[in-house]
Amino acid sequence: MAALNVDFSDAELEDLRAAAREHGMTLKAFVKASTSEAIAHQRSLKRAAAEFQRVFADPSLADAIEAAGIDDGPSGSTTGRAA
């Protein structure tokens, strides 16, 4: 795997070092852990978005909403509704 070089300002580096110290980690370990967490979070969001799209693309959901008498369409008036 090739190394990735990222330029940080002195202030950014000091903030990162302080955060690493707060977590009892080296700067390298802190950046690596933070990056891994960010990647895992992004993947989780993608999976959730795909599941959301799958569920709401299911025609049986529209049938179930209609059968339950739920009107999820836009209202003609905003009287009594929060903006």
Coordinates of C-alpha atoms in Angstrom, one line a residue:
M1 CA 0.0 0.0 0.0
A2 CA 1.4 3.4 -1.0
A3 CA 1.8 6.1 1.7
L4 CA -0.5 9.1 1.5
N5 CA 1.0 12.4 2.3
V6 CA -1.3 15.1 3.7
D7 CA -0.2 18.6 4.5
F8 CA -1.5 20.0 7.8
S9 CA -1.0 23.5 9.1
D10 CA 1.0 23.8 12.4
A11 CA -2.3 24.6 14.2
E12 CA -4.0 21.5 12.7
L13 CA -1.1 19.3 13.7
E14 CA -1.1 20.6 17.2
D15 CA -4.9 20.0 17.5
L16 CA -4.3 16.5 16.2
R17 CA -1.5 15.9 18.7
A18 CA -3.6 17.2 21.6
A19 CA -6.5 14.9 20.6
A20 CA -4.1 12.0 20.3
R21 CA -2.7 12.7 23.8
E22 CA -6.3 12.9 25.2
H23 CA -6.9 9.4 23.9
G24 CA -3.5 8.1 25.1
M25 CA -2.4 7.4 21.6
T26 CA 0.5 8.4 19.3
L27 CA -0.4 10.8 16.5
K28 CA 0.0 8.1 13.9
A29 CA -2.2 5.6 15.8
F30 CA -4.8 8.3 16.4
V31 CA -5.0 9.3 12.7
K32 CA -5.1 5.7 11.6
A33 CA -7.9 4.9 14.1
S34 CA -9.9 8.0 13.1
T35 CA -9.6 7.2 9.4
S36 CA -10.7 3.6 10.0
E37 CA -13.7 4.8 12.0
A38 CA -14.6 7.4 9.2
I39 CA -14.4 4.7 6.6
A40 CA -16.6 2.3 8.6
H41 CA -19.1 5.1 9.2
Q42 CA -19.2 5.9 5.5
R43 CA -19.8 2.3 4.6
S44 CA -22.5 2.0 7.2
L45 CA -24.3 5.1 5.8
K46 CA -24.1 3.5 2.3
R47 CA -25.6 0.3 3.5
A48 CA -28.4 2.2 5.3
A49 CA -29.1 4.3 2.3
A50 CA -29.3 1.1 0.1
E51 CA -31.7 -0.5 2.6
F52 CA -33.8 2.6 2.8
Q53 CA -34.1 2.7 -1.0
R54 CA -34.9 -1.0 -1.2
V55 CA -37.7 -0.7 1.4
F56 CA -39.3 2.4 -0.1
A57 CA -39.1 1.0 -3.6
D58 CA -41.1 -2.0 -2.6
P59 CA -44.6 -1.6 -4.1
S60 CA -46.1 -3.6 -1.2
L61 CA -45.2 -0.7 1.2
A62 CA -47.4 1.7 -0.8
D63 CA -50.2 -0.8 -0.7
A64 CA -49.8 -1.2 3.1
I65 CA -49.8 2.5 3.6
E66 CA -53.0 2.9 1.5
A67 CA -54.6 0.0 3.3
A68 CA -53.8 1.5 6.7
G69 CA -55.5 4.8 5.6
I70 CA -52.4 6.8 6.0
D71 CA -52.4 9.9 3.8
D72 CA -48.8 10.8 3.3
G73 CA -49.4 13.2 0.4
P74 CA -48.9 16.9 0.5
S75 CA -51.5 19.0 2.3
G76 CA -53.4 21.7 0.4
S77 CA -53.2 24.0 3.4
T78 CA -50.6 24.7 6.1
T79 CA -53.2 26.0 8.6
G80 CA -52.3 24.6 12.0
R81 CA -49.1 23.1 10.8
A82 CA -45.6 24.0 11.9
A83 CA -43.5 25.6 9.1

